[in-house]
Short mmCIF file of C-alpha atoms in Angstrom, two decimals:
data_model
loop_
_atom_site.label_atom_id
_atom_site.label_comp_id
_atom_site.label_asym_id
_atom_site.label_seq_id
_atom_site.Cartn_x
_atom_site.Cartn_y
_atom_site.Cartn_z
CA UNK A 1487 42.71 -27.06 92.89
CA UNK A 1488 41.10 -29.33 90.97
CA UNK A 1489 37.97 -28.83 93.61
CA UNK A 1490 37.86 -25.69 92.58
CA UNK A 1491 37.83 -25.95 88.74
CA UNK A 1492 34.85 -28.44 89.48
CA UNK A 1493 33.06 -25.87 91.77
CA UNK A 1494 33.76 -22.77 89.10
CA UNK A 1495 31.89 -25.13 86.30
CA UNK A 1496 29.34 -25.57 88.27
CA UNK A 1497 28.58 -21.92 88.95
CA UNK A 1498 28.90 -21.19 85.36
CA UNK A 1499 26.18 -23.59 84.39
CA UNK A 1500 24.04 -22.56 87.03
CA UNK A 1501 24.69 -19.24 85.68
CA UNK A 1502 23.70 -19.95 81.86
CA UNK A 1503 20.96 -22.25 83.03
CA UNK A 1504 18.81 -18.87 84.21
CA UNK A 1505 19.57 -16.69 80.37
CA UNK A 1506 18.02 -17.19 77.35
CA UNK A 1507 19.31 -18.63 74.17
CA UNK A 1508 19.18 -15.96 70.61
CA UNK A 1509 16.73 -18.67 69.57
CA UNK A 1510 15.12 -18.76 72.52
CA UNK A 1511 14.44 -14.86 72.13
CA UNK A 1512 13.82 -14.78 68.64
CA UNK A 1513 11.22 -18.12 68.86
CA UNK A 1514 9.27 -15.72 71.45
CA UNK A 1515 9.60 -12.97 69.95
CA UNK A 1516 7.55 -14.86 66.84
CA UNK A 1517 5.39 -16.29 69.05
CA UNK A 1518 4.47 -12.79 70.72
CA UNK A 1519 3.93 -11.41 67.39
CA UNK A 1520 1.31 -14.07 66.04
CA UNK A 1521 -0.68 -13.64 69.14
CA UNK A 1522 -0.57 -9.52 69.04
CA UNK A 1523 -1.74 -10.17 65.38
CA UNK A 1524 -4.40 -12.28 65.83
CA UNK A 1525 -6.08 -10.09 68.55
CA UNK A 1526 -5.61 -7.13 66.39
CA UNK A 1527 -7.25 -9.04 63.97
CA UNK A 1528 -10.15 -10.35 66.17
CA UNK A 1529 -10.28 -6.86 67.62
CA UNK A 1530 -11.20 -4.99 64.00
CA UNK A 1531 -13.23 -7.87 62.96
CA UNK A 1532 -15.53 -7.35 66.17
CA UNK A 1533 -15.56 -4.10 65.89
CA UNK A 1534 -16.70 -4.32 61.92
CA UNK A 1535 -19.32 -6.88 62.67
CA UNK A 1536 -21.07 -4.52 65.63
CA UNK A 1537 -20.97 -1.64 63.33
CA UNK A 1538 -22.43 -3.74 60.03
CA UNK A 1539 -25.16 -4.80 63.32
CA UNK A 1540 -25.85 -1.72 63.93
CA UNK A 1541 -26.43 -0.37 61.27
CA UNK A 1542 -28.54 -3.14 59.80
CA UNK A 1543 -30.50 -2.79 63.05
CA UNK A 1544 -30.84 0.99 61.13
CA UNK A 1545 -31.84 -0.29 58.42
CA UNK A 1546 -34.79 -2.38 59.86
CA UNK A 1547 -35.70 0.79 61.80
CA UNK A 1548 -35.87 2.86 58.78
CA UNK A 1549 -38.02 0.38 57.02
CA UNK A 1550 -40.21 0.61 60.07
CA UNK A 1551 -40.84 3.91 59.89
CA UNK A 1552 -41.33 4.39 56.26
CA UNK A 1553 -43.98 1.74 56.61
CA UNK A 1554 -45.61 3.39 59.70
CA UNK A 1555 -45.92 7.28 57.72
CA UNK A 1556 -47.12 5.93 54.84
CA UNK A 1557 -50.05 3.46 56.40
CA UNK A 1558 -50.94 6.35 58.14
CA UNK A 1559 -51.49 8.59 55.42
CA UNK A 1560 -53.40 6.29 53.23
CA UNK A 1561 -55.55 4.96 56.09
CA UNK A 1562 -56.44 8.83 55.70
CA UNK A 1563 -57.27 8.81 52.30
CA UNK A 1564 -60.66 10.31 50.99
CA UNK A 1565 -62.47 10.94 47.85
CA UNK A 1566 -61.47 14.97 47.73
CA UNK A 1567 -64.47 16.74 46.64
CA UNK A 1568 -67.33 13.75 47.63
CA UNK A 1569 -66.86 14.95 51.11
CA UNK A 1570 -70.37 16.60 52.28
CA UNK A 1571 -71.87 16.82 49.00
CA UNK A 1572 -74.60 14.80 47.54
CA UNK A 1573 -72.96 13.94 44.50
CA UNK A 1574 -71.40 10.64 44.17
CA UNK A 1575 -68.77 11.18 41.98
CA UNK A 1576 -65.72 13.78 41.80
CA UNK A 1577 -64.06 15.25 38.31
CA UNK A 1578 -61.10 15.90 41.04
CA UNK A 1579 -58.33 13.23 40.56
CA UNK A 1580 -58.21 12.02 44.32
CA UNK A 1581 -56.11 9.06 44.11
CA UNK A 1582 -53.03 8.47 41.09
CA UNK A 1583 -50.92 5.33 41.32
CA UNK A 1584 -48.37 5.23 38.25
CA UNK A 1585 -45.40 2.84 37.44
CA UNK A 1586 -42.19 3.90 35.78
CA UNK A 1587 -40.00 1.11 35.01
CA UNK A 1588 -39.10 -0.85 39.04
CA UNK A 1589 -40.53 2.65 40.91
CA UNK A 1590 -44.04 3.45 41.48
CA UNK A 1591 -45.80 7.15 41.96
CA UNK A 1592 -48.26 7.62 44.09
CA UNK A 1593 -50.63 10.91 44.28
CA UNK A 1594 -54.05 11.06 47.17
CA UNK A 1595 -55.85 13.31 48.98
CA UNK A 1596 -55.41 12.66 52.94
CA UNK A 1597 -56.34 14.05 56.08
CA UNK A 1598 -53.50 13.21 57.93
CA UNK A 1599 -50.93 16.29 57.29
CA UNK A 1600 -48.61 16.91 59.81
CA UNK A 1601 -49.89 20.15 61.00
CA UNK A 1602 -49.02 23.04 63.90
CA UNK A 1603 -51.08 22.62 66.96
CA UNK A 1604 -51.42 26.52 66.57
CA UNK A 1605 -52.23 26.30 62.40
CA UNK A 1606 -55.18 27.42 61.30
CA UNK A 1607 -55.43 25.38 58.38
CA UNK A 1608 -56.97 22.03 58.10
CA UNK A 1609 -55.64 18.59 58.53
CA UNK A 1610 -56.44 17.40 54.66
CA UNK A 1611 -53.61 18.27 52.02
CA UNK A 1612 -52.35 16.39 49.21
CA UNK A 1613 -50.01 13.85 49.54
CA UNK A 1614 -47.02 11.58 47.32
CA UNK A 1615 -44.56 9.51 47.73
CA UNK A 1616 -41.79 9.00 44.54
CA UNK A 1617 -38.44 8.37 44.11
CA UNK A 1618 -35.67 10.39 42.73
CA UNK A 1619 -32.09 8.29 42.27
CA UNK A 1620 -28.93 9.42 44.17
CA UNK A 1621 -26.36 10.82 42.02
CA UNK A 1622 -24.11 8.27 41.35
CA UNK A 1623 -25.69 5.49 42.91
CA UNK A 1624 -27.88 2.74 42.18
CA UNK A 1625 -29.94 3.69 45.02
CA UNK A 1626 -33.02 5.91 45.21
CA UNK A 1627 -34.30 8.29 47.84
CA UNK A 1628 -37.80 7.74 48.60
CA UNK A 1629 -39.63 11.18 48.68
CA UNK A 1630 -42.39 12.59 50.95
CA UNK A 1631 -44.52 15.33 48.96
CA UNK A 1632 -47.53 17.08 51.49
CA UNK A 1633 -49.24 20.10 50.52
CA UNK A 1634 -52.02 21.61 52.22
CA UNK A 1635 -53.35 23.20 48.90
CA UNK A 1636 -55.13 20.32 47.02
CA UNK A 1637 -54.15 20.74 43.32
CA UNK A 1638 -51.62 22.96 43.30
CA UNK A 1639 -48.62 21.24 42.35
CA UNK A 1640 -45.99 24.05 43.38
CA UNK A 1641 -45.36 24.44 46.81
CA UNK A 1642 -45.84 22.07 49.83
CA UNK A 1643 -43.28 20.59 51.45
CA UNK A 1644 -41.13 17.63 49.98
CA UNK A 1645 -38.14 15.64 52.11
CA UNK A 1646 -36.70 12.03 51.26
CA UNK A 1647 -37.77 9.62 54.31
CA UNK A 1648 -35.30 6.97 52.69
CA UNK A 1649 -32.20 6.91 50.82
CA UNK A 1650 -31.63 3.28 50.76
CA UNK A 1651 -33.96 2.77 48.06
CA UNK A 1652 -33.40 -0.11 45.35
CA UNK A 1653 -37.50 -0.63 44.26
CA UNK A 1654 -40.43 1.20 45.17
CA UNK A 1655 -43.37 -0.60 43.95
CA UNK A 1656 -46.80 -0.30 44.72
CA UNK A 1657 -49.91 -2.67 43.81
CA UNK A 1658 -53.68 -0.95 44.37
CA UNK A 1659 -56.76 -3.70 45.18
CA UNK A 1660 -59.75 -3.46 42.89
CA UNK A 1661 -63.67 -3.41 43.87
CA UNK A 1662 -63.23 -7.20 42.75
CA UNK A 1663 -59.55 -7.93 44.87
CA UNK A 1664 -57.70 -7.68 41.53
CA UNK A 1665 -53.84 -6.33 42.21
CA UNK A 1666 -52.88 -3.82 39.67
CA UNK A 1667 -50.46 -1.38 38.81
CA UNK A 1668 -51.91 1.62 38.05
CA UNK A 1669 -54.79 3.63 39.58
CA UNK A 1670 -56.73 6.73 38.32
CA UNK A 1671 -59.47 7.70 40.21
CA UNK A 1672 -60.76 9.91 37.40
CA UNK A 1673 -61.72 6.53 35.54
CA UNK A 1674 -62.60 3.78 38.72
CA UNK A 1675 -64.60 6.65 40.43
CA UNK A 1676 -63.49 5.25 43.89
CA UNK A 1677 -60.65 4.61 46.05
CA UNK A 1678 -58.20 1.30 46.16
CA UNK A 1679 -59.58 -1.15 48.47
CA UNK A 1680 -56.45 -1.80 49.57
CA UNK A 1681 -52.57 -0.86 48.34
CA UNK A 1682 -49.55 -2.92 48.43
CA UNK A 1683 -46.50 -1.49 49.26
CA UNK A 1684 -43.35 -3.02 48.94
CA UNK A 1685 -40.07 -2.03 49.32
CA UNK A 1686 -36.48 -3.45 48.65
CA UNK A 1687 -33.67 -1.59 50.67
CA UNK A 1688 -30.09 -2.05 50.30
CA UNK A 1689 -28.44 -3.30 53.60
CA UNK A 1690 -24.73 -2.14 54.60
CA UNK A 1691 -23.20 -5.23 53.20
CA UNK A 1692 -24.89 -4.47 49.83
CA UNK A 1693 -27.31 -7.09 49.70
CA UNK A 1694 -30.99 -6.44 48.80
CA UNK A 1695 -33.49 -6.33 51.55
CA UNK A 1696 -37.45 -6.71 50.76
CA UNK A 1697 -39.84 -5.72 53.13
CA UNK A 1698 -43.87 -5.36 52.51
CA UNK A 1699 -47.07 -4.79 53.82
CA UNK A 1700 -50.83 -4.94 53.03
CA UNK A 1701 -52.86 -1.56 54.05
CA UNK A 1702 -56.19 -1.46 53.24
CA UNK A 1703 -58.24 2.24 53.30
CA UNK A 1704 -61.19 2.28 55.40
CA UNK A 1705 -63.32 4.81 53.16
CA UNK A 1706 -62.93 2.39 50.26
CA UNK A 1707 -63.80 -0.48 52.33
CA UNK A 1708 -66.85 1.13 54.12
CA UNK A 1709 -68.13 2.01 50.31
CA UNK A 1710 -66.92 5.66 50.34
#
């Protein structure tokens, strides 16, 4: 018998040897739940930081292209109304740069407007670039202004290329290399040797982003 009782007490550990404890249980049931919340975690935070990529990889993009449509339209830039005549000056007022407060206007003559292949009007319109704030934002949307009839200032066709906007500010290069704020072609008789554009952009994590570039005119450089 008492064989037996041994043998039985034996089995019984063996038994409770292979089950788990409550504390056991609840210890991995803690430990499960830490590492389910950390990846969750990691997972969002990986997912946040590819988007906020992304869409500064956007933002770059956009600067890009604002940068790229506007260098192409003042490296178009003429004297309206010098063109094939042998006068040397023009009463028309081909090129206005203005500053309001942080944002700058700008107002030219161009030949580069974005015409039909089967159009038959010309390439040269007039062309500006302003900004108009969002509604309840700090940010601006940088407008695109192109009409084919040169001093008529209904009409034409007007679409923001940027809504990103913080400051728009341009600087126009004088016969002498002087940087200044304003231009009036009415008064310097010519175009800016050079303009220079720059931009601040707000990113997606709210921070201000300054890009800008140097784009001289050829006309104004060749003496035209």
């Amino acid at each position: 018998m008492k064989g037996k009782k041994t043998l039985k007490l034996q089995w019984q550990c063996q038994i409770s040897d292979k089950g788990f404890t409550l504390l056991e249980l609840l210890l991995s049931v803690f430990i499960g739940t830490i590492v389910l919340t950390i990846t969750y975690v990691s997972f969002f935070q990986i997912i946040k930081a590819k988007d906020i990529t992304e869409e500064e990889l956007e933002l770059y993009h956009e600067a890009r292209v604002i940068f790229s449509q506007i260098t192409k339209d003042l490296e178009s830039a003429y004297p309206y109304g010098m063109v094939y005549s042998d006068s040397l000056t023009s009463t028309y007022p081909y090129f206005r740069g203005t500053k309001e407060g942080e944002q700058s206007r700008v107002l030219f003559t161009s030949l580069s407007r974005n015409y039909r292949n089967d159009s038959m009007d010309s390439d040269q319109a007039e062309i500006g670039y302003y900004t108009e704030q969002n509604q309840g934002s700090e940010t601006f949307s940088l407008i695109r202004w192109e009409n084919p009839a040169i001093g008529v200032e209904s009409g034409g066709i007007r679409y923001p290329i940027s809504e990103r906007i913080l400051r728009f500010n341009l600087l126009f290069m004088s016969e002498g290399g002087e940087l200044i704020e304003e231009w009036d072609s009415q008064q310097t008789r010519a175009l800016p040797k050079a303009v220079w554009i720059q931009i601040t952009m707000k990113s997606p994590r709210g921070e201000e982003v300054s890009f800008d570039s140097l784009v001289t005119i050829p006309l104004a450089q060749s003496g035209g």
